Amino acid sequence: MTRSIERVAAVGTAPERVDGRAKVAGKAPYAYEHPVERPAYAHPIQATIAAGRVRGIDTARALAVDGVHTVLTPDNAPPLRRGQDAELEILQAPDVAFRGQIIGCVVADTPEAARHAADLVAVDYERRDHDVTLASDRPDLYRPGEVSHEADTEDGDVDAALAGAAARVEAEYRTARNHNNPLEPHTTVAVWDADGLTLYDSTQGVHSLRSAVAEVFDLDESRIRVLAPYVGGGFGSKGTAHAHVVLAALAAKRMSGRPVKLALTRQQTFTLAGYRTPTVQRVALGADTDGRIDALAVDVVEQTSRVKAFAEQTALPSRTMYAAPHRRTTHRMAALDVPVTSWMRAPGVCPGMFGPEVAMDELAERCGLDPIELRLRNEPDRDPETGKPYSTRNLAECLRGGARRFGWDARPAAPRQTRQGEWWIGTGVASSTYPVHHAPGSAARIERRADGRYHVGVGAVDIGTGAWTVLGQIAADALGVDREDVVVTVGDTALPFASVAGGSSGTTNWGSAIVAAAHGFRARFGDDDPPAGSEHTESAPENPDTERFAMHAFGAQFAEVHVSADTGEIRVPRLLGVFAAGRIVNPRLARSQFLGGMTMGLSMALHEEGVMDERLGMVVNHDLAEYHVATNADVPSVEAEWIDEHDPHVNPMGTKGIGEIGIVGTAAAVANAAYHATGVRVRELPVTADRFLTA
Amino acid sequence: MEADITITVDGEQHRLVTDTRTTLLDALRDRLGVFSPKKGCDHGQCGTCTVLLDGRRATTCLALAVAHDGAHVTTSAGLAADERGQALHQAFLDHDGFQCGYCTPGQICSAAGMLDEAGAGWASAVTEDVRAEPELDEAEIRERMSGNLCRCGAYAGIVEAVREVAEHDGSRAGGEVANR
Ligand code: FES
Ligand code: FES
């Protein structure tokens, strides 16, 4: 059991964001906006073929443009250390592995000159036929080495159990290629000086970015400083270093001392910032006459780039959601001539709950059970994957409480029963889960200063989560002082090491470090009025309970869907999420996290699909006019509630992480509600109007 | 090609020589160091670059600086000069109408421009009776604010914030929107 914070006074209150006033005025500096002297501007040159190599690059016309300083190409770029992360080892070889790959860069006095000149660079390619088509029957699918845990799992005899099941669902479900699209495009400002390299970056992890850059530039980490005090969203796409960071640093190196700004265009972010692979999920569920699941199989096919393997852990949530004596999960991947797949909000878990949670809806119908009742009957008392007890699992309470709140019982059992004018009306439900991740090593520094306040430093990053605010609340309680007496600083590698803002783990890791540092500080300097200059740094200790318990957040999502009988138009007038995610540190900010996740889930359900043109090997709808994300008018009523959950095992604060649980399950709830409205079962995202027109 | 222009930003007049290809957004950000308007797409698709341009909301990435010689620009920072701007800022804080904050200055400028439009009787796509004074209910606010994307999904808080200010802003009914 971890040592908890003794008092809970600031935690649980709802102060506004401490960085809020600067943000509403637009005065909080994001990466591009840090003042640097006389910056030059870099514009990437991207491959216009999807496979092959660059035979030659003619930069003469570009170099003749007024204000252009240099054009970096594979022929002249400074060398990088190779063999670690091929995504980052740019301009070291002429090979092209995907369309949009960086093959050069113009650096100029103005962004206009750089961009114009980039267009004037003539590239001669040697083309190879590209292969960008994901299909579940490809002969070259392979088993990835590792999908965060193992790629495949098997217990019992799934096929035999399915064959003998009283009720059975076997179907293929698909999720689309999704693009993170944080509204701040990925940006790096790079400055080299005698001390080394400074990066103002839109990153989710200053320390992890520093490690990646140090590796590829073969530099000591102490010679790199990364700053990211404010970041305009990330949703995973700023969680790992991408090629443009290296490009900006290379360009700045060439400019010997002059700062270089590089902001990807929105279009470039579609190929250079990672995205979520499309998935094909073959789901099989077999149950007895009471709806108890006897067999469960999830076989996933997805893609990865040839440059760097990334295995989306799509079948993971099925390993922990429902118990069954006979279980199988597998992942198979196709390596294609496509941009690098990477993290997007709730990697694996978000797409991986779509197929199974729609399949549960289908199974409920086959068993003649209410979908909530089916889920309740299959609540495991231990984690089916590890056999460990859950630290807390309150999914049942989320389902029951949500059902009451939503008015679930009023719904007719059969689909296609309710019509109001033009609209078919239905409701749907799906479960959510997301693991509690722990990453080792985060540390915090606490210093009493002459202003009488406690200054807390941790190299965390606030990408919109509220870290600036909630870390201060945690520190106040851990120190036993008022929130006003605490000043938090984040977003700088000059501060103690912090893990990346990803996997909903920020508060767990950084908060644990702050609590440890506060306890250490008090042990050293006493409880009352330590002198100015008292300072203590400490790392979060390991939490032995992570070995003893399975730790996950849970939730239930409810959707009301209207489908036009005339046009197939689909609207979602009502979304409700009820979550069990441990202690909520700041209800005002937590609500935004939950609602934000659900809104992105709604967006995934209705709109989001990067459309691959197989002839060109590129996503053609690579901007915000054609890759639709949910707008204000798409979200009439979205509400989030949470249950008062006390989990003494997860960490000293009792928090489980709330950045991702909100997006998990939304799409399934919407698809299930659309079925209930129309009787048309959609097993493929996004759920668009055309799917209902034959109905 | 370059041109000499004058732009007043949040009450402060600036003279600058600008490349004729430079957008108003880039002139503000790269030339004048005015970073309140953000660049999310550079194509008029996201709304993060919204300011009040001569009194009306406009996406500055779709405006060329050279075409706006003599223009008056108000950013979200400048809105704080009057009571309604302050009320908008406070309402966004109270209702947590943002997370990362990148869309926020644009949302707030858009809200200010939208309140003026509604006050002047302009209808929207969801206005039932286009001759009547529009009532800024939630559906109207959502429709009128849909040019400003928020990837963090803070729409619920944005609508609550704008609605609260709209309710206290009833005095503006019958107002006018600047002619451009
Ligand atoms: S930056 Fe102008 S609308 Fe997106
Ligand atoms: S607050 Fe992040 S995009 Fe709106």
GROMACS .gro file of C-alpha atoms in nm, chain A residues 192-388:
model
  197
  192TRP     CA    1   2.230   2.600  -3.113
  193ASP     CA    2   2.486   2.787  -2.913
  194ALA     CA    3   2.815   2.712  -2.741
  195ASP     CA    4   2.632   2.526  -2.462
  196GLY     CA    5   2.440   2.301  -2.695
  197LEU     CA    6   2.087   2.286  -2.826
  198THR     CA    7   1.770   2.452  -2.698
  199LEU     CA    8   1.433   2.336  -2.829
  200TYR     CA    9   1.102   2.509  -2.776
  201ASP     CA   10   0.876   2.230  -2.876
  202SER     CA   11   0.515   2.126  -2.886
  203THR     CA   12   0.581   1.801  -2.706
  204GLN     CA   13   0.405   1.588  -2.449
  205GLY     CA   14   0.732   1.502  -2.279
  206VAL     CA   15   1.031   1.733  -2.250
  207HIS     CA   16   1.257   1.465  -2.106
  208SER     CA   17   1.159   1.189  -2.346
  209LEU     CA   18   1.204   1.427  -2.639
  210ARG     CA   19   1.545   1.523  -2.508
  211SER     CA   20   1.650   1.158  -2.491
  212ALA     CA   21   1.540   1.097  -2.848
  213VAL     CA   22   1.720   1.402  -2.981
  214ALA     CA   23   2.034   1.328  -2.778
  215GLU     CA   24   2.040   0.980  -2.925
  216VAL     CA   25   2.011   1.081  -3.287
  217PHE     CA   26   2.252   1.375  -3.260
  218ASP     CA   27   2.491   1.173  -3.044
  219LEU     CA   28   2.492   1.446  -2.782
  220ASP     CA   29   2.506   1.429  -2.407
  221GLU     CA   30   2.160   1.497  -2.264
  222SER     CA   31   2.306   1.770  -2.046
  223ARG     CA   32   2.371   1.971  -2.361
  224ILE     CA   33   2.008   1.980  -2.464
  225ARG     CA   34   1.730   2.178  -2.305
  226VAL     CA   35   1.369   2.130  -2.407
  227LEU     CA   36   1.096   2.373  -2.304
  228ALA     CA   37   0.723   2.323  -2.344
  229PRO     CA   38   0.532   2.531  -2.092
  230TYR     CA   39   0.215   2.539  -2.304
  231VAL     CA   40   0.116   2.285  -2.564
  232GLY     CA   41  -0.189   2.310  -2.788
  233GLY     CA   42  -0.313   1.955  -2.748
  234GLY     CA   43  -0.136   1.640  -2.853
  235PHE     CA   44  -0.362   1.337  -2.813
  236GLY     CA   45  -0.056   1.116  -2.847
  237SER     CA   46   0.086   1.276  -3.159
  238LYS     CA   47   0.329   1.483  -2.956
  239GLY     CA   48   0.411   1.196  -2.724
  240THR     CA   49   0.702   1.061  -2.924
  241ALA     CA   50   0.961   1.257  -3.118
  242HIS     CA   51   0.880   1.292  -3.486
  243ALA     CA   52   1.104   1.373  -3.780
  244HIS     CA   53   1.036   1.746  -3.796
  245VAL     CA   54   1.204   1.797  -3.457
  246VAL     CA   55   1.525   1.651  -3.596
  247LEU     CA   56   1.483   1.853  -3.915
  248ALA     CA   57   1.453   2.180  -3.721
  249ALA     CA   58   1.762   2.094  -3.519
  250LEU     CA   59   1.955   2.001  -3.835
  251ALA     CA   60   1.852   2.326  -4.000
  252ALA     CA   61   1.953   2.529  -3.696
  253LYS     CA   62   2.286   2.351  -3.690
  254ARG     CA   63   2.345   2.458  -4.047
  255MET     CA   64   2.249   2.815  -3.956
  256SER     CA   65   2.524   2.825  -3.693
  257GLY     CA   66   2.365   3.004  -3.404
  258ARG     CA   67   2.063   3.155  -3.570
  259PRO     CA   68   1.734   3.021  -3.431
  260VAL     CA   69   1.516   2.825  -3.671
  261LYS     CA   70   1.139   2.797  -3.649
  262LEU     CA   71   0.965   2.504  -3.804
  263ALA     CA   72   0.589   2.464  -3.784
  264LEU     CA   73   0.435   2.182  -3.982
  265THR     CA   74   0.144   2.285  -4.199
  266ARG     CA   75  -0.184   2.117  -4.116
  267GLN     CA   76  -0.146   1.902  -4.428
  268GLN     CA   77   0.203   1.793  -4.327
  269THR     CA   78   0.081   1.679  -3.988
  270PHE     CA   79  -0.120   1.408  -4.163
  271THR     CA   80   0.200   1.233  -4.272
  272LEU     CA   81   0.463   1.346  -4.025
  273ALA     CA   82   0.299   1.335  -3.682
  274GLY     CA   83   0.173   0.980  -3.651
  275TYR     CA   84  -0.186   0.858  -3.676
  276ARG     CA   85  -0.401   0.567  -3.565
  277THR     CA   86  -0.389   0.263  -3.790
  278PRO     CA   87  -0.712   0.140  -3.939
  279THR     CA   88  -0.807  -0.189  -3.776
  280VAL     CA   89  -0.995  -0.499  -3.885
  281GLN     CA   90  -1.127  -0.692  -3.586
  282ARG     CA   91  -1.272  -1.038  -3.617
  283VAL     CA   92  -1.473  -1.081  -3.298
  284ALA     CA   93  -1.638  -1.401  -3.180
  285LEU     CA   94  -1.849  -1.438  -2.869
  286GLY     CA   95  -2.021  -1.754  -2.754
  287ALA     CA   96  -2.257  -1.769  -2.456
  288ASP     CA   97  -2.486  -2.005  -2.277
  289THR     CA   98  -2.863  -1.955  -2.262
  290ASP     CA   99  -2.824  -1.718  -1.966
  291GLY     CA  100  -2.584  -1.498  -2.156
  292ARG     CA  101  -2.273  -1.609  -1.970
  293ILE     CA  102  -1.980  -1.582  -2.206
  294ASP     CA  103  -1.804  -1.911  -2.260
  295ALA     CA  104  -1.581  -1.820  -2.554
  296LEU     CA  105  -1.430  -1.490  -2.659
  297ALA     CA  106  -1.196  -1.428  -2.951
  298VAL     CA  107  -1.059  -1.105  -3.092
  299ASP     CA  108  -0.831  -1.136  -3.393
  300VAL     CA  109  -0.693  -0.805  -3.511
  301VAL     CA  110  -0.530  -0.702  -3.838
  302GLU     CA  111  -0.369  -0.361  -3.864
  303GLN     CA  112  -0.093  -0.177  -4.043
  304THR     CA  113   0.248  -0.041  -3.964
  305SER     CA  114   0.498   0.157  -4.165
  306ARG     CA  115   0.810   0.003  -4.311
  307VAL     CA  116   1.021   0.273  -4.148
  308LYS     CA  117   0.933   0.185  -3.793
  309ALA     CA  118   0.715  -0.089  -3.650
  310PHE     CA  119   0.437   0.022  -3.418
  311ALA     CA  120   0.188  -0.234  -3.295
  312GLU     CA  121  -0.146  -0.089  -3.193
  313GLN     CA  122  -0.255  -0.294  -2.890
  314THR     CA  123  -0.607  -0.335  -3.015
  315ALA     CA  124  -0.706  -0.662  -2.848
  316LEU     CA  125  -0.580  -0.553  -2.508
  317PRO     CA  126  -0.906  -0.431  -2.356
  318SER     CA  127  -1.077  -0.760  -2.440
  319ARG     CA  128  -0.830  -0.939  -2.217
  320THR     CA  129  -0.958  -0.759  -1.911
  321MET     CA  130  -1.322  -0.677  -1.986
  322TYR     CA  131  -1.507  -1.007  -1.964
  323ALA     CA  132  -1.417  -1.345  -1.824
  324ALA     CA  133  -1.456  -1.659  -2.033
  325PRO     CA  134  -1.297  -1.999  -1.990
  326HIS     CA  135  -1.208  -2.009  -2.358
  327ARG     CA  136  -1.031  -1.698  -2.480
  328ARG     CA  137  -0.808  -1.594  -2.768
  329THR     CA  138  -0.661  -1.264  -2.879
  330THR     CA  139  -0.423  -1.213  -3.168
  331HIS     CA  140  -0.260  -0.924  -3.352
  332ARG     CA  141  -0.133  -0.944  -3.710
  333MET     CA  142   0.029  -0.660  -3.895
  334ALA     CA  143   0.092  -0.559  -4.253
  335ALA     CA  144   0.405  -0.352  -4.313
  336LEU     CA  145   0.310  -0.101  -4.584
  337ASP     CA  146   0.455   0.196  -4.770
  338VAL     CA  147   0.271   0.432  -4.538
  339PRO     CA  148   0.364   0.702  -4.287
  340VAL     CA  149   0.456   0.598  -3.935
  341THR     CA  150   0.161   0.486  -3.725
  342SER     CA  151   0.178   0.595  -3.365
  343TRP     CA  152  -0.010   0.687  -3.052
  344MET     CA  153  -0.352   0.840  -3.068
  345ARG     CA  154  -0.568   0.895  -2.763
  346ALA     CA  155  -0.611   0.557  -2.590
  347PRO     CA  156  -0.397   0.364  -2.839
  348GLY     CA  157  -0.534   0.015  -2.889
  349VAL     CA  158  -0.797   0.048  -2.623
  350CYS     CA  159  -1.008   0.301  -2.812
  351PRO     CA  160  -1.039   0.110  -3.143
  352GLY     CA  161  -1.023  -0.219  -2.953
  353MET     CA  162  -1.344  -0.152  -2.763
  354PHE     CA  163  -1.542  -0.081  -3.078
  355GLY     CA  164  -1.569  -0.434  -3.217
  356PRO     CA  165  -1.624  -0.617  -2.888
  357GLU     CA  166  -1.873  -0.365  -2.749
  358VAL     CA  167  -2.083  -0.376  -3.066
  359ALA     CA  168  -2.056  -0.755  -3.058
  360MET     CA  169  -2.188  -0.748  -2.700
  361ASP     CA  170  -2.490  -0.557  -2.824
  362GLU     CA  171  -2.546  -0.825  -3.087
  363LEU     CA  172  -2.503  -1.100  -2.831
  364ALA     CA  173  -2.756  -0.936  -2.598
  365GLU     CA  174  -3.010  -0.946  -2.877
  366ARG     CA  175  -2.935  -1.311  -2.951
  367CYS     CA  176  -2.975  -1.399  -2.585
  368GLY     CA  177  -3.291  -1.194  -2.548
  369LEU     CA  178  -3.125  -0.985  -2.279
  370ASP     CA  179  -3.098  -0.616  -2.217
  371PRO     CA  180  -2.745  -0.505  -2.316
  372ILE     CA  181  -2.682  -0.375  -1.966
  373GLU     CA  182  -2.802  -0.697  -1.807
  374LEU     CA  183  -2.573  -0.898  -2.036
  375ARG     CA  184  -2.278  -0.690  -1.927
  376LEU     CA  185  -2.369  -0.720  -1.559
  377ARG     CA  186  -2.392  -1.099  -1.589
  378ASN     CA  187  -2.041  -1.106  -1.724
  379GLU     CA  188  -1.871  -0.893  -1.464
  380PRO     CA  189  -1.558  -1.084  -1.356
  381ASP     CA  190  -1.455  -1.081  -0.993
  382ARG     CA  191  -1.087  -1.096  -1.083
  383ASP     CA  192  -0.893  -0.968  -1.379
  384PRO     CA  193  -0.937  -1.241  -1.640
  385GLU     CA  194  -0.596  -1.169  -1.790
  386THR     CA  195  -0.374  -1.180  -1.482
  387GLY     CA  196  -0.594  -1.355  -1.229
  388LYS     CA  197  -0.523  -1.071  -0.987
   0.00000   0.00000   0.00000
